[in-house]
Short mmCIF file of C-alpha atoms and ligand atoms in Angstrom, two decimals:
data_model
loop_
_atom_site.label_atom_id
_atom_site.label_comp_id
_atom_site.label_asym_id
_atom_site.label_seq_id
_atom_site.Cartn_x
_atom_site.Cartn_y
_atom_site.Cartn_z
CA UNK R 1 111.27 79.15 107.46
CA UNK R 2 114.48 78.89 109.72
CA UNK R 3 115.33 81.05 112.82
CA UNK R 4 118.08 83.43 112.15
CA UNK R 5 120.16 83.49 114.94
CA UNK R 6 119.79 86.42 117.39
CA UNK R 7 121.35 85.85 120.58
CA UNK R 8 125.24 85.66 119.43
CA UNK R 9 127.64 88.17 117.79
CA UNK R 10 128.98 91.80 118.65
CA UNK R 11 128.84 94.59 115.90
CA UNK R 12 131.31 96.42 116.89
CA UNK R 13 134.84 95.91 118.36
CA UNK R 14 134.36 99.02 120.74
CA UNK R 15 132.10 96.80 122.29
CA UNK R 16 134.78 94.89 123.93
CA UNK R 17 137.54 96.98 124.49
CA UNK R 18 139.52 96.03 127.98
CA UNK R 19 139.11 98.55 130.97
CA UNK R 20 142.58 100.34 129.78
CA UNK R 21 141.60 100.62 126.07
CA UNK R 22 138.41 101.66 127.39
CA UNK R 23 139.38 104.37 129.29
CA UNK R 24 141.76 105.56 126.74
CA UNK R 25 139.07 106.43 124.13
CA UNK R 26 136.87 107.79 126.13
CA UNK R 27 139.36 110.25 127.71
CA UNK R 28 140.70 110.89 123.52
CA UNK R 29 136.92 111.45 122.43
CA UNK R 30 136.39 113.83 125.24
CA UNK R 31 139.68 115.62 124.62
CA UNK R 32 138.54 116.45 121.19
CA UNK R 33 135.06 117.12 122.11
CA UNK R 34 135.51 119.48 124.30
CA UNK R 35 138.52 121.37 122.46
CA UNK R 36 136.34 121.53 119.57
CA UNK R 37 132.84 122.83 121.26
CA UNK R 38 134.96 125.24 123.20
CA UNK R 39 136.10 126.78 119.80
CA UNK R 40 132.77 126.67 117.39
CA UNK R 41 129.89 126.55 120.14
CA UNK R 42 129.43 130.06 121.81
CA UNK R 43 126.96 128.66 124.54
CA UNK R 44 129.80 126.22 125.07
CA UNK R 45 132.40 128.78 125.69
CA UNK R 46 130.28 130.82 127.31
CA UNK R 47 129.83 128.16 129.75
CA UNK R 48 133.29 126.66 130.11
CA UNK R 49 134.01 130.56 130.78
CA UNK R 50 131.59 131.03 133.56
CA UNK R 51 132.64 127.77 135.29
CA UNK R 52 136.64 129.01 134.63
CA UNK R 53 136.83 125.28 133.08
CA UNK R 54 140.17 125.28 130.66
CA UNK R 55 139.88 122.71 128.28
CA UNK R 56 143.74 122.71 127.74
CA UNK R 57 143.84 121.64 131.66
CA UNK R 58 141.70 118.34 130.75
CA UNK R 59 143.89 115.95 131.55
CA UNK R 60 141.82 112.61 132.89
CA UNK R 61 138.18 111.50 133.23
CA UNK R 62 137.52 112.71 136.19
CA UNK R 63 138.04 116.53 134.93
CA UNK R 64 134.44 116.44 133.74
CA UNK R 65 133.37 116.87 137.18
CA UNK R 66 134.56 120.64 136.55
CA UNK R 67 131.83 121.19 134.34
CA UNK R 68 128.62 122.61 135.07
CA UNK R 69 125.71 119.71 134.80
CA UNK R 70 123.30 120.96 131.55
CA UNK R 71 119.61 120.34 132.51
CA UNK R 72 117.65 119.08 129.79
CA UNK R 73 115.21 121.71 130.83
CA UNK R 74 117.62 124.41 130.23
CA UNK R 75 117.71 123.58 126.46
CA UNK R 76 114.19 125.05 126.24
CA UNK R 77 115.44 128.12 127.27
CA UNK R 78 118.94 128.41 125.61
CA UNK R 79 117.79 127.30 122.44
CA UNK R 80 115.73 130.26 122.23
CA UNK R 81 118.65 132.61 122.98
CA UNK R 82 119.42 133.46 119.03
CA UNK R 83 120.67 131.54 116.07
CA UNK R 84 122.65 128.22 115.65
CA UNK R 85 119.80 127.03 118.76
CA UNK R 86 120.95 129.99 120.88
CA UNK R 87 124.58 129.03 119.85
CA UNK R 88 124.46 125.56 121.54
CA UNK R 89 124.95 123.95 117.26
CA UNK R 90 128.63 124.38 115.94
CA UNK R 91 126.78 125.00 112.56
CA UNK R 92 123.80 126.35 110.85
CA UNK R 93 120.47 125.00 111.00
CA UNK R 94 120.64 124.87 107.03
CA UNK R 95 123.64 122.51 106.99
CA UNK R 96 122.01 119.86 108.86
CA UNK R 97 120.02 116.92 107.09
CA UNK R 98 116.73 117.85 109.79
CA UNK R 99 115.54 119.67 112.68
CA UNK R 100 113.30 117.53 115.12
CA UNK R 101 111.11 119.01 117.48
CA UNK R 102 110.01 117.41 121.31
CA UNK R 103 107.52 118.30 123.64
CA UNK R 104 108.84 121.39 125.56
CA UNK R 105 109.14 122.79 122.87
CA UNK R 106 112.92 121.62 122.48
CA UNK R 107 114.24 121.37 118.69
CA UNK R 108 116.35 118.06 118.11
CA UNK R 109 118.71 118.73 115.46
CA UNK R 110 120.14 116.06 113.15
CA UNK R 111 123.42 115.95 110.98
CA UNK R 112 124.02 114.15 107.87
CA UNK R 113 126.93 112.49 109.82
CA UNK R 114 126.00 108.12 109.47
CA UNK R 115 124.53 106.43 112.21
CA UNK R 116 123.60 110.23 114.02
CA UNK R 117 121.86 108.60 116.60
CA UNK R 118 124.12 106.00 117.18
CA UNK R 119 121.09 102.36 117.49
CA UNK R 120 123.28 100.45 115.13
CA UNK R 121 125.13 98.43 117.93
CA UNK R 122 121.76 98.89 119.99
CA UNK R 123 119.68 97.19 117.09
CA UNK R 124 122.19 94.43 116.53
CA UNK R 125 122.50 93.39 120.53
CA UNK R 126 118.79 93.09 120.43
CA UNK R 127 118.49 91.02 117.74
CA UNK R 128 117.83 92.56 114.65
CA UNK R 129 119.91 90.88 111.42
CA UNK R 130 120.08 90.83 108.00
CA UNK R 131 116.59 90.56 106.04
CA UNK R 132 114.57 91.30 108.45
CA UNK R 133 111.42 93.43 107.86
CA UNK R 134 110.63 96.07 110.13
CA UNK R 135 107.34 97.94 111.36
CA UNK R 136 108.02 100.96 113.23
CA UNK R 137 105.22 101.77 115.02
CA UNK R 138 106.93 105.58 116.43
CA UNK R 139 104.94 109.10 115.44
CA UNK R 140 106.86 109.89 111.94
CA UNK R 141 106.08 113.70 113.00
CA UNK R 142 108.09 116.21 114.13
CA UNK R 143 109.72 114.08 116.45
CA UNK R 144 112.61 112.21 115.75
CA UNK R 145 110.93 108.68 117.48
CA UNK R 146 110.59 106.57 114.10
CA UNK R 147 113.04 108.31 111.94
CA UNK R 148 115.86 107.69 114.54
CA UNK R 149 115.35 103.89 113.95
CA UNK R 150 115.30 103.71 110.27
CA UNK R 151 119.40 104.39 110.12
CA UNK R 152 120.41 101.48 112.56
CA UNK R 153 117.71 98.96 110.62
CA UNK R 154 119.54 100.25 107.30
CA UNK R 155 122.91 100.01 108.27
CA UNK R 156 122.06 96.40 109.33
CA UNK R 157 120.44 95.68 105.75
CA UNK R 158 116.90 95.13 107.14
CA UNK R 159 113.62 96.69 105.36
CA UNK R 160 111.17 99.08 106.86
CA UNK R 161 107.74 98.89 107.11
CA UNK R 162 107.30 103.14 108.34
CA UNK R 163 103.68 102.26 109.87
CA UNK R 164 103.55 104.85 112.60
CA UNK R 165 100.66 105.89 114.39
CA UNK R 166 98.27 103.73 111.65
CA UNK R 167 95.12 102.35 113.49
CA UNK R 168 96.10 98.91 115.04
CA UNK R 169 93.55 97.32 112.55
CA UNK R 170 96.31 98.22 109.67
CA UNK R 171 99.20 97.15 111.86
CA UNK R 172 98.14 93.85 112.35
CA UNK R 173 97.04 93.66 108.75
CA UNK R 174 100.46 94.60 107.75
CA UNK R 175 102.31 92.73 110.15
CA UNK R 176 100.03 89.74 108.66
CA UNK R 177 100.07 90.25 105.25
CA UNK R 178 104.15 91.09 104.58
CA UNK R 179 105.18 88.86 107.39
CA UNK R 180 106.98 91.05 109.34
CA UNK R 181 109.78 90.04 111.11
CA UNK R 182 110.83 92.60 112.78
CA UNK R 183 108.25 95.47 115.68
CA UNK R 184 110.30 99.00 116.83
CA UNK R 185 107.86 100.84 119.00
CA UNK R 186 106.67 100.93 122.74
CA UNK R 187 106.15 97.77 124.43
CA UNK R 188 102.35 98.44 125.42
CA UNK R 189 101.30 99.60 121.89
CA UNK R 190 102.50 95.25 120.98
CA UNK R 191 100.31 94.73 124.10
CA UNK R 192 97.69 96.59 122.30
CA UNK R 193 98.29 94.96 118.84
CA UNK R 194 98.13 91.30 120.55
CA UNK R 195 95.15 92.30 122.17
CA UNK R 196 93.45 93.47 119.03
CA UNK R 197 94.71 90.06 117.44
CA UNK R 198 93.35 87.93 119.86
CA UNK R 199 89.85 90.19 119.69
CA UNK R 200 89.85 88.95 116.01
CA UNK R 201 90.99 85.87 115.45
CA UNK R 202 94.52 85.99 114.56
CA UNK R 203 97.09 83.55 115.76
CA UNK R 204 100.01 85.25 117.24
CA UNK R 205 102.04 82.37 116.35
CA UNK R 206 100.68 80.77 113.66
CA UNK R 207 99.50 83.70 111.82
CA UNK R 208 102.28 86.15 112.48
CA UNK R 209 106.17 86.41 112.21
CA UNK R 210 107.71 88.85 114.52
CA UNK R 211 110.76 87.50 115.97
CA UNK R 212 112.23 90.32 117.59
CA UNK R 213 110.98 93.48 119.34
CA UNK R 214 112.78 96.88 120.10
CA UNK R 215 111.24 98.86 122.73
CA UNK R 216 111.65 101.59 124.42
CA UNK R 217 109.73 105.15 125.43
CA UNK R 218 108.05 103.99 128.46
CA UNK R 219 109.37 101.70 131.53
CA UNK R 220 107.62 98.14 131.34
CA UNK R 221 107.37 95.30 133.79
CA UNK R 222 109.59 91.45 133.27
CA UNK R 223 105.60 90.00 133.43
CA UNK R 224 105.02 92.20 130.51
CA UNK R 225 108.27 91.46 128.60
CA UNK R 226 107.80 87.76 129.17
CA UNK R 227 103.95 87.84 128.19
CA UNK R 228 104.73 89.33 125.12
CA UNK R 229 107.64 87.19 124.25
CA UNK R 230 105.88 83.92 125.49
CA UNK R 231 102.48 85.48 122.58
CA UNK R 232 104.40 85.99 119.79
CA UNK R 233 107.34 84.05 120.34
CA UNK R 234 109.65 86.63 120.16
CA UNK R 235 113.00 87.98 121.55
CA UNK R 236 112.28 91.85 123.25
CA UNK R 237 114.91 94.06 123.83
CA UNK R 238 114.59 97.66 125.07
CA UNK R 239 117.06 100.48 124.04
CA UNK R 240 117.40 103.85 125.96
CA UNK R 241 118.01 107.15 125.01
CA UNK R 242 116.87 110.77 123.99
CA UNK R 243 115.51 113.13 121.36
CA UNK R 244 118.07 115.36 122.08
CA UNK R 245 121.33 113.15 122.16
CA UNK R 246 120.15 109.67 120.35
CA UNK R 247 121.65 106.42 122.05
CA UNK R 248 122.61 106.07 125.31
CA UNK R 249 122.17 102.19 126.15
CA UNK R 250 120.88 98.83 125.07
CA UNK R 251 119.80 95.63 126.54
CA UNK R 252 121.46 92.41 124.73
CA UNK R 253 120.41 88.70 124.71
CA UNK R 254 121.09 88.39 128.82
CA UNK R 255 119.32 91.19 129.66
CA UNK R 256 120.90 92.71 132.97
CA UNK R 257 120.71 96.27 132.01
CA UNK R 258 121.81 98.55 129.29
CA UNK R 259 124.85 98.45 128.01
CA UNK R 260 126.31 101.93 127.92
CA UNK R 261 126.55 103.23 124.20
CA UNK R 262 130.03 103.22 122.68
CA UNK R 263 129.70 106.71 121.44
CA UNK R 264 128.84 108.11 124.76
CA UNK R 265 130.57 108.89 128.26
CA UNK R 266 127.99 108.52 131.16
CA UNK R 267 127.92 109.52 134.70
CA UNK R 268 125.78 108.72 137.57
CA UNK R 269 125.58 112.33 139.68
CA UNK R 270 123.90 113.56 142.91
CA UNK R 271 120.74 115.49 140.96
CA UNK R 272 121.56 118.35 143.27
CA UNK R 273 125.19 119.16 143.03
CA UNK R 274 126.30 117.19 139.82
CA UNK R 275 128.70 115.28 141.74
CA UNK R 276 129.77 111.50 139.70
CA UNK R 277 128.40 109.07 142.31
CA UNK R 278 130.36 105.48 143.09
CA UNK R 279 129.14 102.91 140.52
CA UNK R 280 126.19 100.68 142.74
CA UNK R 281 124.52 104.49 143.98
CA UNK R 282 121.31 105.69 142.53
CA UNK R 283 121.29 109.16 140.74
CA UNK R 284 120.75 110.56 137.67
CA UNK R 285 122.12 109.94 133.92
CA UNK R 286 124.46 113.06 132.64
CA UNK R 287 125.35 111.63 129.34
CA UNK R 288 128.06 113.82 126.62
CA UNK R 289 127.29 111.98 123.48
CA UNK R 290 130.49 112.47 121.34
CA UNK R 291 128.56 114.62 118.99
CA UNK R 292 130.47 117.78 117.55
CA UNK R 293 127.50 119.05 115.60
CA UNK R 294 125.27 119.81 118.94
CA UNK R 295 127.76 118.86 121.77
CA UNK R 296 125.23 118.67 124.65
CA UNK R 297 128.25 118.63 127.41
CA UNK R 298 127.18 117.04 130.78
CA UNK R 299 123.09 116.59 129.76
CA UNK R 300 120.97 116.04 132.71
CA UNK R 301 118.77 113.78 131.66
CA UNK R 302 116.53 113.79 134.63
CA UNK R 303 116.71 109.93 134.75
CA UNK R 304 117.82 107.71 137.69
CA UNK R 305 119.84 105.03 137.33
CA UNK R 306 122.90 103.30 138.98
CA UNK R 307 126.15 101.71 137.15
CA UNK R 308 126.72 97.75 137.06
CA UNK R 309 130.19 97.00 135.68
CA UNK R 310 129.53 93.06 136.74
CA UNK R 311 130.93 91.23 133.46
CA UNK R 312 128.38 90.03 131.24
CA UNK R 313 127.88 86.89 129.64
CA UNK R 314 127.25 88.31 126.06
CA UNK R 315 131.33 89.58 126.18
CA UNK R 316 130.59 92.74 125.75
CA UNK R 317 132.45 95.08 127.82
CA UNK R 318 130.97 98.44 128.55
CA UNK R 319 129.42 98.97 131.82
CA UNK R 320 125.36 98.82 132.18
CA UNK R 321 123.11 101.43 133.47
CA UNK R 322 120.90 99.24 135.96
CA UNK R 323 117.00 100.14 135.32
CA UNK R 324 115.60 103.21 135.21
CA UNK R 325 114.20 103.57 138.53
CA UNK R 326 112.41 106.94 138.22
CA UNK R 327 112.49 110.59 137.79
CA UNK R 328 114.32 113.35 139.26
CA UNK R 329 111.41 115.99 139.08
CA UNK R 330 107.97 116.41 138.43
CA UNK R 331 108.06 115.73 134.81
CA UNK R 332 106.70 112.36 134.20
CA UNK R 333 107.36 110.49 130.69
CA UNK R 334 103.63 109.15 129.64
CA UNK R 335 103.42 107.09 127.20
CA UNK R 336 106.96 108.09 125.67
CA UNK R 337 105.96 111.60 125.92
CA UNK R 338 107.41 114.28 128.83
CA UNK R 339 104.84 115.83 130.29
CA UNK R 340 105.94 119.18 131.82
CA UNK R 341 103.93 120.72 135.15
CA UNK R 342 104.67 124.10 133.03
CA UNK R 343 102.94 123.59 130.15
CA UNK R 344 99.34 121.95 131.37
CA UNK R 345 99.32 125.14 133.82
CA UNK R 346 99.28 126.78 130.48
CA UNK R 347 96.55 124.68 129.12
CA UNK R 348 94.68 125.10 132.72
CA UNK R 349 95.10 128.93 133.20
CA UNK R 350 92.61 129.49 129.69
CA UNK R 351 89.92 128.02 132.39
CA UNK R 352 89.34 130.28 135.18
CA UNK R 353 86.67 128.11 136.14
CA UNK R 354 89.27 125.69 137.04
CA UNK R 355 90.59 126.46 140.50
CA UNK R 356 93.18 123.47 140.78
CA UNK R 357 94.42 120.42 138.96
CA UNK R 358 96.66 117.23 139.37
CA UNK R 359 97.67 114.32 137.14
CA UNK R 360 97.19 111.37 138.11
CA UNK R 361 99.57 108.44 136.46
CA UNK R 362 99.14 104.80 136.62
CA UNK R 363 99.71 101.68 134.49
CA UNK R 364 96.82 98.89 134.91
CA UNK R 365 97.86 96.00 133.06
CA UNK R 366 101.27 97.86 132.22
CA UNK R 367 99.92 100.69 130.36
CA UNK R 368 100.09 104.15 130.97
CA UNK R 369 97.07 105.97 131.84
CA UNK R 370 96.97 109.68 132.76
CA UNK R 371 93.94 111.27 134.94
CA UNK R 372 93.51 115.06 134.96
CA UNK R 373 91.80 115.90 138.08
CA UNK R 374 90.54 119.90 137.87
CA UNK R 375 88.70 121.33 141.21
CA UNK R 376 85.36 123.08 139.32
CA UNK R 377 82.04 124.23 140.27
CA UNK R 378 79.20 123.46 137.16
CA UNK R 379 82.22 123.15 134.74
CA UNK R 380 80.65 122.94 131.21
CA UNK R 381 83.90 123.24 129.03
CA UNK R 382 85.05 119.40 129.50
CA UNK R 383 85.24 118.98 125.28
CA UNK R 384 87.14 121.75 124.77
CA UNK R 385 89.54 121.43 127.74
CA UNK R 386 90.52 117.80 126.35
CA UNK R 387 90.70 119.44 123.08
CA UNK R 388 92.99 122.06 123.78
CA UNK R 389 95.05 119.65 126.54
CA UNK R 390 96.08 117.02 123.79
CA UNK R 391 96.90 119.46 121.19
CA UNK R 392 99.29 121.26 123.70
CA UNK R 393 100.83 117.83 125.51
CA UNK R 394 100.17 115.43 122.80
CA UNK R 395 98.15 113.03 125.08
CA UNK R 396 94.37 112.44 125.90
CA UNK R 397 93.85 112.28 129.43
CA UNK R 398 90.95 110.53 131.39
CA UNK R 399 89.00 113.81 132.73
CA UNK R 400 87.67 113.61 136.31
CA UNK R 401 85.89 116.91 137.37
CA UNK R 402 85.76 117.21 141.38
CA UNK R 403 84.28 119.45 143.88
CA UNK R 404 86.49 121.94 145.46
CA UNK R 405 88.38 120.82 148.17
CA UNK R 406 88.64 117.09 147.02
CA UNK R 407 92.06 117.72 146.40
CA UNK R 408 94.29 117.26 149.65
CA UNK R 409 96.28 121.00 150.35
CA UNK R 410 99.60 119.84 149.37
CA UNK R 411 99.81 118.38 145.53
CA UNK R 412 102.25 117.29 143.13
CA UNK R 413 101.46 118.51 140.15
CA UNK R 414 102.46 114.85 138.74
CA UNK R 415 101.60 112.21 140.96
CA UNK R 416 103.11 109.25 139.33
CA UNK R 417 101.23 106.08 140.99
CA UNK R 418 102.91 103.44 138.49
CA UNK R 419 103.42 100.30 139.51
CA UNK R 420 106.69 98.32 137.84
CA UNK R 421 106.06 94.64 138.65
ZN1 ZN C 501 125.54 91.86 127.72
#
């Protein structure tokens, strides 16, 4: 069986648009956006009111500095504030094709709009073409992790294999048996899967067919990348973005960070005052997806990052968000999954027997692991407590019960001890 090629080609011709063309669209999509939210979104005009923002006085890209910063946090809250997702939709919830929902709880809405998400051009830089067959390996439930993918793999005539959170017994078998071509999940569940294949007996080369990988959810190391690409002689490409606005970059063949989605304007801004930083400084990602449905102005992602506008080999044009390096708060993304401080101190006040907790994070070997330490005297509820913690946070902690006073007086309720490379 040949190769298809996967290094070359650019989907779209927004992907190279010169600095002035560039500049131009964004500063048209933003007009519209703005002038449109500020007319069907009441939280929108609510806000643009508060801030005295005029949208009629938006004149260049810098103007967005006027607006206040939305924290992704705040959405929990808003959304709750009455219909239309406490007025931040410009339509009802019955005119949309689904309603997603995250950890937080925060509801993810989706419109019947093509590529909602925006992964197309994402997909393509990473690799995926024509005929491929693809496993996605996301939860298919309630949030919008696997479903987001199918559209871009569609749109690029490639086949999906919807295996989601299947045992990795029936992955492999299916990546085996139908010769998949194609994995979309997190990079340590492949780990995983070519450590189960190995365990067993299966070739990674030989036996399988996966040629290209899109990952993303969780930060991973180059050793890991390269391991798994060296396995299953593959090409791995990670994508970044949200539940609640879709796409915000890709990586393409060159791999020297994400390429800032074309249907997106993002900043870099001080996490404290909002204030764009110069491209090079770390901050954190506001993103306004051009998305009239749910027009998320100025999201907070919570994210750090810096901008690279370097050229890059590949031609395309759009500047790159360097790595991730980290998170602005306490909330720590396990294992794809944002774990709030808020909600395991709901979980933990059920137990008065616990006097105080911390998570521990780490990644040995490059995958997550998540420790809940609880301060207890002769605590007898430990099967119940991990019970009750995964069905509130979605993850199954290692439990470690201490004696009070282990814990040192000061405490992040996080403490993220992950290691990248
Ligand atoms: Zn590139």
């Amino acid at each position: 069986m040949t190769r298809k090629d996967r290094t070359e080609g650019i989907f779209s011709r927004r992907e190279v648009l010169d600095e002035s063309e560039r500049k131009q669209y964004y500063l048209i999509q933003l007009k519209d956006l703005l002038q449109y939210a500020y007319r069907y979104s009441e939280d929108v005009k609510k806000r643009f009111d508060r801030a005295q923002f005029n949208v009629d006085k938006f004149r260049q890209l810098s103007d967005i500095k006027h607006i206040p910063i939305l924290k992704k946090k705040e959405l929990i809250f808003l959304q709750s504030m009455g219909p239309r997702l406490g007025g931040l939709l410009t339509k009802d919830l019955g005119e949309l094709k689904r309603v997603f929902m995250s950890p937080g709880p925060i509801f993810d809405p989706e419109d019947r709009s093509d590529d909602y998400w925006g992964w197309t051009e994402g997909f393509y830089a990473a690799g995926f073409r024509a005929g491929d067959l693809a496993q996605i390996t996301f939860p298919y439930q309630l949030a919008p992790s696997a479903l987001m993918f199918e559209e871009p793999l569609k749109n690029l005539s490639c086949a999906v294999v919807p295996s989601g959170q299947s045992d990795s017994t029936t992955q492999l078998e299916i990546m085996q048996k139908l010769r998949v071509t194609g994995y979309v999940g997190a990079p340590s569940y492949l780990m995983h899967i070519a450590q189960k294949a190995e365990e067993v007996g299966v070739n990674l080369r030989k036996d399988l067919y996966v040629e290209v990988a899109f990952v993303t959810g969780e930060k991973f190391s180059e050793k890991m990348r390269s391991t798994l690409e060296k396995k299953f002689d593959l090409i791995m490409r990670q994508g970044y973005g949200t539940a609640d606005v879709g796409c915000i970059g890709y990586e393409c063949f060159h791999k020297c960070g994400l390429h800032i989605a074309n249907r997106a304007y993002v900043e870099i801004c001080h996490p404290d005052t909002g204030i764009p930083l110069k491209d090079g400084e770390v901050g954190e990602i506001v993103v306004t997806a051009f998305n009239k449905t749910y027009p998320l102005i100025r999201l907070a992602t919570g994210d750090l990052s810096y901008i690279d506008r370097s050229p890059c080999q590949c031609g395309r044009t759009s500047p790159r968000l360097g790595s991730i390096v980290g998170r602005v708060d306490t909330t720590a993304r396990i294992k794809g999954m944002f774990v709030y401080p808020h909600q395991v101190e709901h979980v933990m006040a059920q137990y008065e027997e616990i006097k105080r907790w911390q998570i521990e994070v780490t990644n040995p070997g490059g995958i997550d692991e998540m420790t809940l330490l609880i301060e207890a005297v002769n605590f007898k509820r430990e099967d119940e407590l991990l019970h009750t913690f995964r069905e509130k946070i979605k993850l199954r902690p290692l439990l470690k019960v201490l004696t009070p006073g282990t814990l040192p007086p000061q405490i992040r309720p996080i403490e993220d001890k992950r290691k990248w490379d």
